[in-house]
CSV table of C-alpha atoms in Angstrom, one decimal:
chain,number,residue,atom,x,y,z
A,26,MET,CA,18.4,0.7,22.1
A,27,ILE,CA,20.8,2.7,19.9
A,28,LEU,CA,18.5,2.3,17.0
A,29,LEU,CA,15.6,3.7,19.1
A,30,LYS,CA,17.6,6.7,20.1
A,31,ILE,CA,18.5,7.4,16.5
A,32,ILE,CA,14.9,7.2,15.5
A,33,VAL,CA,13.7,9.6,18.3
A,34,PHE,CA,16.5,12.1,17.3
A,35,PHE,CA,15.5,12.3,13.7
A,36,THR,CA,11.8,12.3,14.4
A,37,LEU,CA,12.3,15.4,16.6
A,38,LEU,CA,14.7,16.9,14.0
A,39,LEU,CA,12.5,16.5,10.9
A,40,PRO,CA,8.8,17.0,11.9
A,41,GLN,CA,8.2,19.4,9.0
A,42,LEU,CA,9.2,16.8,6.5
A,43,SER,CA,6.6,14.3,7.6
A,44,HIS,CA,4.4,13.2,4.7
A,45,ALA,CA,2.3,10.3,3.4
A,46,ILE,CA,4.3,7.5,1.9
A,47,VAL,CA,1.7,6.0,-0.3
A,48,ASN,CA,3.0,2.8,-1.9
A,49,ILE,CA,0.9,-0.3,-2.3
A,50,GLU,CA,3.9,-2.3,-3.7
A,51,SER,CA,5.8,-1.5,-0.5
A,52,LEU,CA,3.0,-3.0,1.6
A,53,ARG,CA,3.2,-6.2,-0.5
A,54,MET,CA,7.0,-6.5,-0.4
A,55,GLN,CA,7.2,-6.0,3.4
A,56,ASN,CA,4.5,-8.5,4.3
A,57,SER,CA,4.7,-11.1,1.5
A,58,GLU,CA,4.1,-14.1,3.8
A,59,GLU,CA,1.5,-12.7,6.3
A,60,ASP,CA,-2.2,-13.5,6.0
A,61,PHE,CA,-3.4,-10.2,7.4
A,62,VAL,CA,-1.8,-6.8,8.0
A,63,LEU,CA,-3.2,-3.5,9.1
A,64,SER,CA,-1.1,-0.4,9.6
A,65,PHE,CA,-1.5,3.3,10.2
A,66,GLN,CA,0.6,6.4,9.8
A,67,ILE,CA,-0.6,9.6,11.6
A,68,SER,CA,1.1,13.0,11.7
A,69,PHE,CA,-0.2,16.3,13.1
A,70,ASN,CA,1.8,19.5,13.4
A,71,LYS,CA,0.6,22.8,14.7
A,72,LYS,CA,2.6,26.1,14.9
A,73,GLU,CA,1.4,29.4,16.5
A,74,GLY,CA,3.1,32.7,17.0
A,75,ASN,CA,4.9,34.7,14.2
A,76,SER,CA,3.2,32.2,11.8
A,77,ASN,CA,0.2,29.9,12.2
A,78,GLU,CA,0.4,26.5,10.5
A,79,ASP,CA,-1.6,23.3,10.7
A,80,LYS,CA,-0.6,20.0,9.1
A,81,ILE,CA,-2.5,16.8,9.1
A,82,ASN,CA,-1.4,13.5,7.4
A,83,LEU,CA,-3.3,10.3,7.7
A,84,ILE,CA,-2.7,7.0,5.9
A,85,GLY,CA,-4.1,3.5,6.4
A,86,GLN,CA,-3.1,0.3,4.7
A,87,THR,CA,-4.4,-3.2,4.8
A,88,GLN,CA,-3.5,-6.6,3.2
A,89,ARG,CA,-5.3,-9.9,3.3
A,90,ARG,CA,-4.1,-13.1,1.7
A,91,SER,CA,-5.6,-16.5,1.2
A,92,LEU,CA,-4.4,-19.6,-0.7
A,93,ASN,CA,-5.0,-18.2,-4.2
A,94,THR,CA,-5.8,-14.4,-3.8
A,95,GLU,CA,-4.7,-11.2,-2.1
A,96,HIS,CA,-6.5,-8.0,-1.3
A,97,LEU,CA,-4.7,-4.7,-0.7
A,98,ALA,CA,-6.2,-1.3,0.1
A,99,LEU,CA,-4.7,2.1,0.9
A,100,ILE,CA,-6.4,5.4,2.0
A,101,ASN,CA,-4.5,8.7,2.3
A,102,TYR,CA,-5.5,12.2,3.4
A,103,LYS,CA,-3.1,15.2,3.6
A,104,PHE,CA,-4.0,18.7,4.5
A,105,GLU,CA,-1.9,21.8,5.2
A,106,GLU,CA,-2.9,25.4,6.1
A,107,SER,CA,-0.6,28.4,6.6
A,108,GLN,CA,-1.8,31.8,7.8
A,109,SER,CA,-5.4,30.6,7.2
A,110,VAL,CA,-4.5,29.8,3.6
A,111,ARG,CA,-4.8,26.2,2.3
A,112,THR,CA,-1.4,25.1,1.0
A,113,GLU,CA,-2.0,21.4,0.6
A,114,ASP,CA,-5.1,19.2,0.1
A,115,GLN,CA,-4.8,15.7,-1.2
A,116,ARG,CA,-7.0,12.6,-1.0
A,117,LEU,CA,-6.4,9.1,-2.4
A,118,PHE,CA,-8.0,5.6,-2.3
A,119,HIS,CA,-6.4,2.6,-3.9
A,120,TYR,CA,-7.7,-1.0,-4.0
A,121,ARG,CA,-5.9,-4.0,-5.6
A,122,TRP,CA,-6.9,-7.6,-6.1
A,123,GLY,CA,-4.4,-10.3,-7.0
A,124,TYR,CA,-4.8,-13.9,-8.1
A,125,PHE,CA,-1.8,-16.2,-7.8
A,126,LEU,CA,-1.3,-17.9,-11.2
A,127,SER,CA,1.9,-19.6,-10.0
A,128,PRO,CA,4.4,-19.0,-7.2
A,129,LYS,CA,6.1,-16.3,-9.3
A,130,LEU,CA,3.1,-14.8,-11.3
A,131,THR,CA,0.2,-12.8,-10.0
A,132,LEU,CA,-2.7,-11.5,-12.1
A,133,GLU,CA,-3.8,-8.2,-10.6
A,134,SER,CA,-6.6,-5.7,-11.1
A,135,TYR,CA,-6.9,-2.3,-9.3
A,136,ILE,CA,-9.0,0.8,-9.0
A,137,GLN,CA,-7.9,4.3,-7.8
A,138,TRP,CA,-9.6,7.6,-6.9
A,139,GLN,CA,-7.6,10.7,-6.2
A,140,GLU,CA,-7.9,14.5,-5.7
A,141,ASP,CA,-5.0,17.1,-5.5
A,142,HIS,CA,-6.0,20.7,-5.1
A,143,PHE,CA,-2.6,22.2,-5.9
A,144,LYS,CA,-2.2,20.3,-9.1
A,145,HIS,CA,-5.6,21.5,-10.2
A,146,LEU,CA,-6.8,17.9,-10.1
A,147,ASN,CA,-10.5,17.8,-9.2
A,148,PHE,CA,-10.8,14.1,-9.8
A,149,ARG,CA,-8.8,11.2,-11.1
A,150,GLY,CA,-10.3,7.7,-11.4
A,151,LEU,CA,-8.7,4.7,-13.0
A,152,TRP,CA,-9.1,1.0,-13.5
A,153,GLY,CA,-6.2,-1.3,-14.4
A,154,LEU,CA,-5.2,-4.8,-15.2
A,155,GLY,CA,-1.7,-6.4,-15.2
A,156,VAL,CA,0.7,-9.1,-14.2
A,157,ARG,CA,3.3,-9.1,-11.4
A,158,HIS,CA,6.4,-11.3,-11.8
A,159,LYS,CA,8.7,-12.3,-8.9
A,160,VAL,CA,12.0,-12.3,-10.8
A,161,LEU,CA,14.2,-12.8,-7.7
A,162,GLU,CA,13.4,-13.8,-4.1
A,163,GLN,CA,16.3,-14.4,-1.8
A,164,MET,CA,16.8,-14.0,1.9
A,165,ASN,CA,18.2,-10.5,1.6
A,166,LEU,CA,17.0,-9.4,-1.8
A,167,LYS,CA,13.7,-9.3,-3.7
A,168,PHE,CA,13.1,-8.0,-7.2
A,169,ASN,CA,9.7,-7.8,-9.0
A,170,VAL,CA,8.5,-6.6,-12.4
A,171,GLY,CA,4.9,-5.5,-13.2
A,172,TYR,CA,3.3,-4.7,-16.5
A,173,GLY,CA,-0.2,-4.0,-17.7
A,174,LEU,CA,-2.6,-1.2,-18.8
A,175,PHE,CA,-5.0,1.2,-17.1
A,176,ARG,CA,-7.7,3.5,-18.3
A,177,SER,CA,-8.2,6.8,-16.5
A,178,LYS,CA,-10.5,9.8,-16.4
A,179,GLU,CA,-9.0,13.1,-15.1
A,180,GLU,CA,-10.8,16.3,-14.4
A,181,TYR,CA,-8.7,19.4,-14.2
A,182,GLU,CA,-9.5,23.0,-13.4
A,183,SER,CA,-7.6,25.4,-15.6
A,184,ASN,CA,-6.3,28.9,-14.6
A,185,ALA,CA,-9.3,30.3,-16.4
A,186,LYS,CA,-11.6,28.3,-14.0
A,187,GLN,CA,-12.7,26.1,-16.8
A,188,THR,CA,-13.0,22.3,-16.4
A,189,ASP,CA,-11.1,20.0,-18.7
A,190,ILE,CA,-11.9,16.3,-18.8
A,191,GLU,CA,-9.3,13.8,-20.2
A,192,TRP,CA,-9.6,10.1,-20.9
A,193,THR,CA,-6.3,8.2,-21.3
A,194,THR,CA,-5.1,4.7,-21.6
A,195,ARG,CA,-1.6,4.1,-20.3
A,196,VAL,CA,0.9,1.3,-20.1
A,197,ASN,CA,1.9,0.6,-16.5
A,198,THR,CA,5.3,-0.9,-15.9
A,199,TYR,CA,7.0,-1.0,-12.6
A,200,PHE,CA,10.2,-2.4,-11.1
A,201,SER,CA,10.4,-3.0,-7.3
A,202,THR,CA,13.5,-3.9,-5.2
A,203,PHE,CA,13.6,-4.8,-1.5
A,204,LEU,CA,17.1,-5.1,0.1
A,205,ILE,CA,18.0,-5.9,3.7
A,206,LEU,CA,20.9,-3.7,4.6
A,207,MET,CA,21.4,-5.0,8.1
A,208,GLU,CA,19.4,-6.4,10.9
A,209,ASN,CA,16.1,-4.3,11.3
A,210,VAL,CA,17.1,-2.0,8.4
A,211,ASN,CA,16.0,-2.4,4.8
A,212,LEU,CA,15.8,-0.4,1.6
A,213,GLU,CA,12.9,-0.2,-0.9
A,214,SER,CA,13.0,1.3,-4.4
A,215,ILE,CA,10.1,1.3,-6.8
A,216,LEU,CA,10.1,2.8,-10.3
A,217,TYR,CA,6.9,3.3,-12.3
A,218,PHE,CA,6.8,4.2,-16.0
A,219,GLN,CA,3.4,5.1,-17.5
A,220,PRO,CA,3.4,6.2,-21.1
A,221,SER,CA,0.1,7.0,-23.0
A,222,ILE,CA,-0.7,4.6,-25.8
A,223,ASN,CA,-1.9,7.6,-27.9
A,224,LEU,CA,1.0,10.1,-27.6
A,225,ILE,CA,4.7,9.1,-27.2
A,226,LYS,CA,5.5,12.4,-25.4
A,227,ASP,CA,2.8,11.9,-22.8
A,228,TYR,CA,4.5,9.8,-20.1
A,229,ARG,CA,4.8,9.8,-16.3
A,230,ILE,CA,7.6,8.5,-14.1
A,231,HIS,CA,7.2,7.8,-10.4
A,232,TRP,CA,10.3,6.9,-8.4
A,233,LEU,CA,9.8,6.0,-4.7
A,234,ASN,CA,12.6,5.2,-2.3
A,235,GLN,CA,12.5,4.6,1.4
A,236,ILE,CA,14.7,3.2,4.2
A,237,ASN,CA,12.8,1.3,7.0
A,238,PHE,CA,14.1,1.1,10.5
A,239,ASN,CA,12.1,-1.6,12.3
A,240,VAL,CA,12.0,-0.7,16.0
A,241,ASN,CA,10.0,-3.8,16.8
A,242,GLN,CA,7.3,-5.9,15.1
A,243,HIS,CA,4.7,-3.1,15.5
A,244,LEU,CA,6.7,0.1,15.0
A,245,THR,CA,8.7,1.2,12.0
A,246,TRP,CA,10.4,4.5,11.3
A,247,LEU,CA,10.7,5.6,7.6
A,248,ILE,CA,12.9,8.0,5.6
A,249,SER,CA,11.7,8.5,2.1
A,250,TYR,CA,12.6,10.3,-1.2
A,251,GLU,CA,10.1,10.5,-4.1
A,252,LYS,CA,10.4,12.0,-7.6
A,253,ASN,CA,7.4,12.4,-9.8
A,254,LEU,CA,7.6,13.5,-13.5
A,255,ASP,CA,4.6,14.3,-15.7
A,256,ASN,CA,5.9,15.2,-19.2
A,257,GLN,CA,2.6,16.6,-20.3
A,258,PRO,CA,1.2,18.4,-17.2
A,259,PRO,CA,-1.8,20.7,-17.1
A,260,GLU,CA,-1.2,24.4,-17.8
A,261,GLY,CA,0.5,26.1,-14.9
A,262,ILE,CA,1.9,22.9,-13.3
A,263,LYS,CA,5.6,22.0,-13.2
A,264,LYS,CA,6.7,18.8,-14.8
A,265,THR,CA,8.7,17.5,-11.8
A,266,ASP,CA,8.1,17.2,-8.1
A,267,HIS,CA,10.5,16.1,-5.4
A,268,GLU,CA,9.5,15.0,-1.9
A,269,TYR,CA,11.5,14.1,1.1
A,270,GLY,CA,9.9,12.8,4.3
A,271,THR,CA,10.0,10.8,7.5
A,272,ALA,CA,7.2,9.0,9.3
A,273,LEU,CA,6.3,6.5,12.0
A,274,LYS,CA,4.2,3.5,11.0
A,275,ILE,CA,2.2,1.4,13.5
A,276,LYS,CA,1.5,-2.2,12.4
A,277,PHE,CA,-1.1,-4.5,13.9
């Protein structure tokens, strides 16, 4: 009951921070033993008066496991408008297939499609292949390492309204940690490092952290912090982004 009151308080306090927590590795760590999982996060904020704002955030995740394979999929849509001016417009789809080589090793292949209006990204499509290694799996602690390669095509719109197309092959390495802090509260931290194989200076780092408060088996409240670094961004785009957020997740 106390946990529920805390969740309600912060949910009312932080509605403007609500954002999509898109993390396929999080879905896998939280539901490592379940055969089928389906979850949704939905957020809608509207403000009228001195300023007019609309914010929509939708995310759906699913995981299906069998004896030797797993399938994971994620769809995300985020839109914000302020004073009739679009201030955020993102879409993302990710699908991942895994084959269990052993209790600790999984061969994985994945595809992703993405758009991000305010990073001038008209389109990003990629296909990747790699291996995930369960380094440590205890009752209160899990630690995994993934490594592989992906090939991507990115289409950017420059400030001069010209379209630039870039093909890149990147190494994809990630480290994921899942820690149970107390009953119904756990911490996740995932670090991705993605250097280009053609240019040492061209690398990306994604660091995702979230605390999960499990109200019951169907409802979870999340607090998150995310840092994204692109060391060779398109013209007019900053190298580093920070995001803070809170969201409610419904699990079926």
